[in-house]
Amino acid sequence: MERIEVKEVSYSYQNKYQKIEAVKEVSCTFESGKLYAITGESGSGKSTFLSLLAGLDCAESGVILVNGENLSEIDRDACRRKQISVVYQAFHLFPLLTALENVMYPLELQGISRREARKQAAECLEEVGLEEKILGQYPKMMSGGEQQRVAIARAMAAKGKILLADEPTGNLDSENEAHIVELLKRMAHEMDYLVIVVTHNPEIARQADVCMRMKDGRMN
Ligand SMILES: Nc1ncnc2c1ncn2[C@@H]1O[C@H](COP(=O)(O)OP(=O)(O)OP(=O)(O)O)[C@@H](O)[C@H]1O
Ligand SMILES: [Mg+2]
């Protein structure tokens, strides 16, 4: 059972001229088994909020508890490797690694043997519906939808069951988008993941179990 508790979290960007309050006193809770959608206008703070949950940035005030542990007090790299995976709109696959090697990467980081990593990676790729012929292909040889599924398979291969996705279907056609949404739903409902997806897409928001909206840094 995974649980993220967000309490009064704020974050601002400071440049030479101004301070931008991107996230303002957000409080909310996320639990495994559910697909959460976060919508909101461009600039409302969605990506910033997700990067706080992922431990990529540190909340300026407030606390984020991941399974009861304060994210600012644990080794965030370790936490991220163990528990939380992030999938972005621009896939972030390693260009010089094949689909299989991309998915093996987090497994090998966990110290799993190459042979076992290969087996588990192939299973994850099968789980996201990719055919075997894709395994040896490099990202640039794959379609956008295929690349996004590899990215999700790689997130699955990481041990944790928290998946954060920032506009994961942003540049996919509607058919591929439907595949990804089905996959995210299946991860939440059948595999007991905690899935949070940031999206502009009303259809994804409609299919989510919980739909939240950000406006000017606040969560409604
Ligand atoms: N690195 C940065 N430095 C300064 N300001 C930033 C930075 N990143 C984001 N911002 C500002 O913080 C606010 C929230 O940005 P954020 O990227 O979280 O919005 P978003 O809801 O994800 O938007 P979009 O839907 O366009 O992706 C915006 O006003 C943005 O201009
Ligand atoms: Mg964004």
mmCIF file of C-alpha atoms and ligand atoms in Angstrom:
data_model
loop_
_atom_site.group_PDB
_atom_site.id
_atom_site.type_symbol
_atom_site.label_atom_id
_atom_site.label_comp_id
_atom_site.label_asym_id
_atom_site.label_seq_id
_atom_site.Cartn_x
_atom_site.Cartn_y
_atom_site.Cartn_z
ATOM 1 C CA MET A 1 0.000 0.000 0.000
ATOM 2 C CA GLU A 2 1.519 3.293 -1.102
ATOM 3 C CA ARG A 3 0.481 6.613 0.305
ATOM 4 C CA ILE A 4 1.570 10.174 -0.319
ATOM 5 C CA GLU A 5 0.433 12.878 2.086
ATOM 6 C CA VAL A 6 0.948 16.487 1.126
ATOM 7 C CA LYS A 7 0.525 19.067 3.863
ATOM 8 C CA GLU A 8 0.525 22.790 3.202
ATOM 9 C CA VAL A 9 3.252 22.561 0.611
ATOM 10 C CA SER A 10 4.536 25.686 -1.110
ATOM 11 C CA TYR A 11 7.276 26.257 -3.643
ATOM 12 C CA SER A 12 8.504 29.328 -5.461
ATOM 13 C CA TYR A 13 11.020 30.110 -8.149
ATOM 14 C CA GLN A 14 13.229 33.087 -7.568
ATOM 15 C CA ASN A 15 15.046 34.889 -10.322
ATOM 16 C CA LYS A 16 16.844 38.206 -10.400
ATOM 17 C CA TYR A 17 13.679 40.213 -10.858
ATOM 18 C CA GLN A 18 10.854 38.387 -9.202
ATOM 19 C CA LYS A 19 9.618 35.567 -7.089
ATOM 20 C CA ILE A 20 7.108 33.236 -8.707
ATOM 21 C CA GLU A 21 4.956 31.316 -6.278
ATOM 22 C CA ALA A 22 4.325 28.196 -8.334
ATOM 23 C CA VAL A 23 2.742 26.004 -5.641
ATOM 24 C CA LYS A 24 0.760 27.542 -2.787
ATOM 25 C CA GLU A 25 -0.181 25.707 0.404
ATOM 26 C CA VAL A 26 -1.320 22.548 -1.292
ATOM 27 C CA SER A 27 -2.685 19.768 0.892
ATOM 28 C CA CYS A 28 -3.924 16.448 -0.467
ATOM 29 C CA THR A 29 -3.532 12.690 -0.146
ATOM 30 C CA PHE A 30 -2.885 10.017 -2.746
ATOM 31 C CA GLU A 31 -3.287 6.255 -2.262
ATOM 32 C CA SER A 32 -2.431 3.202 -4.288
ATOM 33 C CA GLY A 33 -5.070 1.500 -6.371
ATOM 34 C CA LYS A 34 -6.254 4.770 -7.828
ATOM 35 C CA LEU A 35 -5.601 6.828 -10.909
ATOM 36 C CA TYR A 36 -5.432 10.553 -10.125
ATOM 37 C CA ALA A 37 -5.598 13.251 -12.766
ATOM 38 C CA ILE A 38 -4.312 16.759 -12.191
ATOM 39 C CA THR A 39 -5.555 19.304 -14.699
ATOM 40 C CA GLY A 40 -5.226 23.060 -14.926
ATOM 41 C CA GLU A 41 -4.134 25.838 -17.190
ATOM 42 C CA SER A 42 -0.615 26.204 -18.447
ATOM 43 C CA GLY A 43 1.529 27.742 -15.733
ATOM 44 C CA SER A 44 -0.803 26.701 -12.913
ATOM 45 C CA GLY A 45 1.978 24.721 -11.202
ATOM 46 C CA LYS A 46 1.260 21.119 -12.186
ATOM 47 C CA SER A 47 4.765 20.140 -13.273
ATOM 48 C CA THR A 48 6.295 21.924 -10.310
ATOM 49 C CA PHE A 49 3.984 20.043 -7.970
ATOM 50 C CA LEU A 50 4.876 16.726 -9.605
ATOM 51 C CA SER A 51 8.591 17.415 -9.279
ATOM 52 C CA LEU A 52 8.074 18.069 -5.560
ATOM 53 C CA LEU A 53 6.294 14.719 -5.201
ATOM 54 C CA ALA A 54 9.110 13.048 -7.097
ATOM 55 C CA GLY A 55 11.692 14.590 -4.791
ATOM 56 C CA LEU A 56 13.349 16.380 -7.704
ATOM 57 C CA ASP A 57 12.803 19.686 -5.928
ATOM 58 C CA CYS A 58 12.419 20.370 -2.244
ATOM 59 C CA ALA A 59 9.280 22.004 -0.832
ATOM 60 C CA GLU A 60 9.942 25.462 0.514
ATOM 61 C CA SER A 61 7.479 24.936 3.335
ATOM 62 C CA GLY A 62 5.113 22.187 4.338
ATOM 63 C CA VAL A 63 5.794 18.459 4.264
ATOM 64 C CA ILE A 64 5.412 15.572 1.875
ATOM 65 C CA LEU A 65 5.171 12.159 3.478
ATOM 66 C CA VAL A 66 5.789 9.142 1.284
ATOM 67 C CA ASN A 67 4.595 6.072 3.151
ATOM 68 C CA GLY A 68 4.975 8.035 6.351
ATOM 69 C CA GLU A 69 8.514 9.208 5.667
ATOM 70 C CA ASN A 70 9.256 12.881 5.238
ATOM 71 C CA LEU A 71 10.592 13.290 1.730
ATOM 72 C CA SER A 72 12.960 16.055 2.818
ATOM 73 C CA GLU A 73 14.557 13.858 5.468
ATOM 74 C CA ILE A 74 15.259 10.732 3.464
ATOM 75 C CA ASP A 75 17.917 10.216 0.874
ATOM 76 C CA ARG A 76 15.922 11.436 -2.068
ATOM 77 C CA ASP A 77 17.903 9.635 -4.726
ATOM 78 C CA ALA A 78 17.426 6.378 -2.911
ATOM 79 C CA CYS A 79 13.753 7.101 -2.424
ATOM 80 C CA ARG A 80 13.267 7.864 -6.068
ATOM 81 C CA ARG A 81 15.067 4.770 -7.208
ATOM 82 C CA LYS A 82 13.136 2.590 -4.825
ATOM 83 C CA GLN A 83 9.644 3.983 -4.845
ATOM 84 C CA ILE A 84 8.817 6.688 -7.305
ATOM 85 C CA SER A 85 9.074 6.677 -11.081
ATOM 86 C CA VAL A 86 8.412 9.613 -13.343
ATOM 87 C CA VAL A 87 7.301 9.501 -16.966
ATOM 88 C CA TYR A 88 7.470 12.670 -19.052
ATOM 89 C CA GLN A 89 5.892 13.869 -22.232
ATOM 90 C CA ALA A 90 9.236 13.774 -23.988
ATOM 91 C CA PHE A 91 10.072 10.204 -23.258
ATOM 92 C CA HIS A 92 13.578 10.553 -21.784
ATOM 93 C CA LEU A 93 14.690 7.151 -22.969
ATOM 94 C CA PHE A 94 18.426 6.621 -23.252
ATOM 95 C CA PRO A 95 19.039 6.990 -27.000
ATOM 96 C CA LEU A 96 22.013 4.669 -27.107
ATOM 97 C CA LEU A 97 20.246 1.818 -25.345
ATOM 98 C CA THR A 98 17.702 -0.523 -26.937
ATOM 99 C CA ALA A 99 14.156 -0.847 -25.586
ATOM 100 C CA LEU A 100 15.195 -3.871 -23.545
ATOM 101 C CA GLU A 101 18.336 -2.180 -22.211
ATOM 102 C CA ASN A 102 16.367 0.947 -21.266
ATOM 103 C CA VAL A 103 14.056 -1.158 -19.110
ATOM 104 C CA MET A 104 16.948 -3.210 -17.695
ATOM 105 C CA TYR A 105 18.642 -0.035 -16.488
ATOM 106 C CA PRO A 106 16.694 0.534 -13.232
ATOM 107 C CA LEU A 107 16.903 -3.182 -12.501
ATOM 108 C CA GLU A 108 20.658 -3.191 -12.818
ATOM 109 C CA LEU A 109 20.780 -0.081 -10.604
ATOM 110 C CA GLN A 110 19.049 -2.190 -7.970
ATOM 111 C CA GLY A 111 21.888 -4.679 -8.243
ATOM 112 C CA ILE A 112 19.911 -7.369 -10.027
ATOM 113 C CA SER A 113 22.032 -9.647 -12.207
ATOM 114 C CA ARG A 114 22.092 -8.983 -15.925
ATOM 115 C CA ARG A 115 20.433 -12.248 -16.708
ATOM 116 C CA GLU A 116 17.569 -11.694 -14.264
ATOM 117 C CA ALA A 117 17.252 -8.035 -15.329
ATOM 118 C CA ARG A 118 16.859 -9.178 -18.919
ATOM 119 C CA LYS A 119 14.070 -11.553 -17.958
ATOM 120 C CA GLN A 120 12.187 -9.017 -15.824
ATOM 121 C CA ALA A 121 12.603 -6.263 -18.424
ATOM 122 C CA ALA A 122 11.169 -8.505 -21.132
ATOM 123 C CA GLU A 123 8.188 -9.236 -18.872
ATOM 124 C CA CYS A 124 7.556 -5.526 -18.296
ATOM 125 C CA LEU A 125 7.714 -4.838 -22.021
ATOM 126 C CA GLU A 126 5.222 -7.626 -22.609
ATOM 127 C CA GLU A 127 3.001 -6.180 -19.894
ATOM 128 C CA VAL A 128 2.751 -2.838 -21.722
ATOM 129 C CA GLY A 129 1.836 -4.642 -24.924
ATOM 130 C CA LEU A 130 5.023 -4.306 -26.926
ATOM 131 C CA GLU A 131 5.961 -7.030 -29.340
ATOM 132 C CA GLU A 132 9.216 -8.881 -29.072
ATOM 133 C CA LYS A 133 10.601 -7.281 -32.203
ATOM 134 C CA ILE A 134 10.728 -3.940 -30.370
ATOM 135 C CA LEU A 135 13.108 -5.249 -27.704
ATOM 136 C CA GLY A 136 16.241 -4.751 -29.767
ATOM 137 C CA GLN A 137 15.239 -1.425 -31.273
ATOM 138 C CA TYR A 138 16.687 1.948 -30.349
ATOM 139 C CA PRO A 139 14.320 4.784 -29.347
ATOM 140 C CA LYS A 140 14.699 6.657 -32.621
ATOM 141 C CA MET A 141 13.428 3.601 -34.498
ATOM 142 C CA MET A 142 10.201 3.500 -32.467
ATOM 143 C CA SER A 143 6.963 5.455 -32.789
ATOM 144 C CA GLY A 144 6.003 7.952 -30.095
ATOM 145 C CA GLY A 145 3.464 5.529 -28.637
ATOM 146 C CA GLU A 146 6.012 2.723 -28.527
ATOM 147 C CA GLN A 147 8.565 4.962 -26.860
ATOM 148 C CA GLN A 148 6.051 6.020 -24.248
ATOM 149 C CA ARG A 149 5.218 2.396 -23.514
ATOM 150 C CA VAL A 150 8.928 1.633 -23.084
ATOM 151 C CA ALA A 151 9.115 4.570 -20.674
ATOM 152 C CA ILE A 152 6.204 3.130 -18.688
ATOM 153 C CA ALA A 153 7.740 -0.366 -18.777
ATOM 154 C CA ARG A 154 10.928 1.148 -17.382
ATOM 155 C CA ALA A 155 8.909 2.773 -14.604
ATOM 156 C CA MET A 156 7.287 -0.586 -13.877
ATOM 157 C CA ALA A 157 10.670 -2.257 -13.687
ATOM 158 C CA ALA A 158 11.749 0.125 -10.952
ATOM 159 C CA LYS A 159 10.724 -1.464 -7.691
ATOM 160 C CA GLY A 160 8.278 1.090 -6.361
ATOM 161 C CA LYS A 161 4.608 1.298 -7.086
ATOM 162 C CA ILE A 162 4.268 5.032 -7.419
ATOM 163 C CA LEU A 163 4.071 6.381 -10.943
ATOM 164 C CA LEU A 164 4.010 10.083 -11.712
ATOM 165 C CA ALA A 165 3.311 10.993 -15.313
ATOM 166 C CA ASP A 166 3.546 14.516 -16.739
ATOM 167 C CA GLU A 167 1.467 14.789 -19.910
ATOM 168 C CA PRO A 168 2.313 11.207 -20.881
ATOM 169 C CA THR A 169 0.116 11.301 -23.960
ATOM 170 C CA GLY A 170 0.946 14.878 -24.915
ATOM 171 C CA ASN A 171 2.223 14.123 -28.371
ATOM 172 C CA LEU A 172 0.452 10.886 -29.188
ATOM 173 C CA ASP A 173 -2.441 10.285 -31.546
ATOM 174 C CA SER A 174 -5.791 9.330 -30.048
ATOM 175 C CA GLU A 175 -5.345 5.586 -30.553
ATOM 176 C CA ASN A 176 -1.975 5.475 -28.815
ATOM 177 C CA GLU A 177 -3.298 7.798 -26.189
ATOM 178 C CA ALA A 178 -6.141 5.387 -25.444
ATOM 179 C CA HIS A 179 -3.599 2.567 -25.049
ATOM 180 C CA ILE A 180 -1.578 4.544 -22.539
ATOM 181 C CA VAL A 181 -4.664 5.524 -20.558
ATOM 182 C CA GLU A 182 -5.790 1.888 -20.431
ATOM 183 C CA LEU A 183 -2.338 0.910 -19.261
ATOM 184 C CA LEU A 184 -2.291 3.532 -16.501
ATOM 185 C CA LYS A 185 -5.747 2.428 -15.369
ATOM 186 C CA ARG A 186 -4.680 -1.190 -15.332
ATOM 187 C CA MET A 187 -1.585 -0.349 -13.295
ATOM 188 C CA ALA A 188 -3.760 1.423 -10.723
ATOM 189 C CA HIS A 189 -6.656 -1.010 -10.581
ATOM 190 C CA GLU A 190 -5.076 -4.405 -11.192
ATOM 191 C CA MET A 191 -1.474 -3.923 -10.135
ATOM 192 C CA ASP A 192 -2.206 -1.618 -7.194
ATOM 193 C CA TYR A 193 -0.043 1.285 -8.292
ATOM 194 C CA LEU A 194 -0.512 4.839 -7.112
ATOM 195 C CA VAL A 195 -0.724 6.701 -10.427
ATOM 196 C CA ILE A 196 -0.818 10.478 -10.764
ATOM 197 C CA VAL A 197 -1.133 11.877 -14.240
ATOM 198 C CA VAL A 198 -0.894 15.536 -15.198
ATOM 199 C CA THR A 199 -2.992 16.125 -18.269
ATOM 200 C CA HIS A 200 -4.667 18.725 -20.429
ATOM 201 C CA ASN A 201 -6.824 16.007 -21.858
ATOM 202 C CA PRO A 202 -10.425 16.018 -20.573
ATOM 203 C CA GLU A 203 -10.909 12.405 -21.669
ATOM 204 C CA ILE A 204 -8.078 11.188 -19.407
ATOM 205 C CA ALA A 205 -9.389 13.346 -16.581
ATOM 206 C CA ARG A 206 -12.823 11.803 -17.056
ATOM 207 C CA GLN A 207 -11.432 8.278 -16.787
ATOM 208 C CA ALA A 208 -9.455 8.992 -13.623
ATOM 209 C CA ASP A 209 -10.779 7.906 -10.240
ATOM 210 C CA VAL A 210 -10.018 11.301 -8.749
ATOM 211 C CA CYS A 211 -9.709 14.503 -10.724
ATOM 212 C CA MET A 212 -7.958 17.483 -9.167
ATOM 213 C CA ARG A 213 -7.478 20.923 -10.575
ATOM 214 C CA MET A 214 -4.674 23.420 -10.070
ATOM 215 C CA LYS A 215 -5.219 27.106 -10.441
ATOM 216 C CA ASP A 216 -2.552 29.727 -9.756
ATOM 217 C CA GLY A 217 -0.577 27.276 -7.653
ATOM 218 C CA ARG A 218 -3.505 26.155 -5.559
ATOM 219 C CA MET A 219 -5.147 22.753 -5.679
ATOM 220 C CA ASN A 220 -8.934 22.604 -5.811
HETATM 221 N N1 LIG B 1 12.633 26.909 -13.751
HETATM 222 C C1 LIG B 1 11.764 27.892 -13.544
HETATM 223 N N2 LIG B 1 12.171 29.133 -13.188
HETATM 224 C C2 LIG B 1 11.300 30.126 -12.954
HETATM 225 N N3 LIG B 1 9.959 29.972 -13.065
HETATM 226 C C3 LIG B 1 9.491 28.775 -13.413
HETATM 227 C C4 LIG B 1 10.356 27.669 -13.682
HETATM 228 N N4 LIG B 1 9.595 26.592 -14.009
HETATM 229 C C5 LIG B 1 8.316 27.011 -13.946
HETATM 230 N N5 LIG B 1 8.242 28.319 -13.595
HETATM 231 C C6 LIG B 1 7.013 29.103 -13.392
HETATM 232 O O1 LIG B 1 6.235 28.477 -12.380
HETATM 233 C C7 LIG B 1 4.858 28.474 -12.714
HETATM 234 C C8 LIG B 1 4.335 27.040 -12.765
HETATM 235 O O2 LIG B 1 4.988 26.340 -13.818
HETATM 236 P P1 LIG B 1 4.707 24.809 -14.140
HETATM 237 O O3 LIG B 1 5.702 24.376 -15.129
HETATM 238 O O4 LIG B 1 4.635 24.065 -12.865
HETATM 239 O O5 LIG B 1 3.248 24.895 -14.787
HETATM 240 P P2 LIG B 1 2.365 23.754 -15.489
HETATM 241 O O6 LIG B 1 1.027 23.789 -14.833
HETATM 242 O O7 LIG B 1 3.105 22.474 -15.509
HETATM 243 O O8 LIG B 1 2.204 24.324 -16.977
HETATM 244 P P3 LIG B 1 2.086 23.522 -18.381
HETATM 245 O O9 LIG B 1 0.681 23.031 -18.440
HETATM 246 O O10 LIG B 1 2.346 24.586 -19.393
HETATM 247 O O11 LIG B 1 3.115 22.436 -18.402
HETATM 248 C C9 LIG B 1 4.766 29.216 -14.035
HETATM 249 O O12 LIG B 1 4.437 30.549 -13.753
HETATM 250 C C10 LIG B 1 6.162 29.132 -14.616
HETATM 251 O O13 LIG B 1 6.432 30.237 -15.419
HETATM 252 MG MG MG B 2 3.903 21.293 -17.077
#
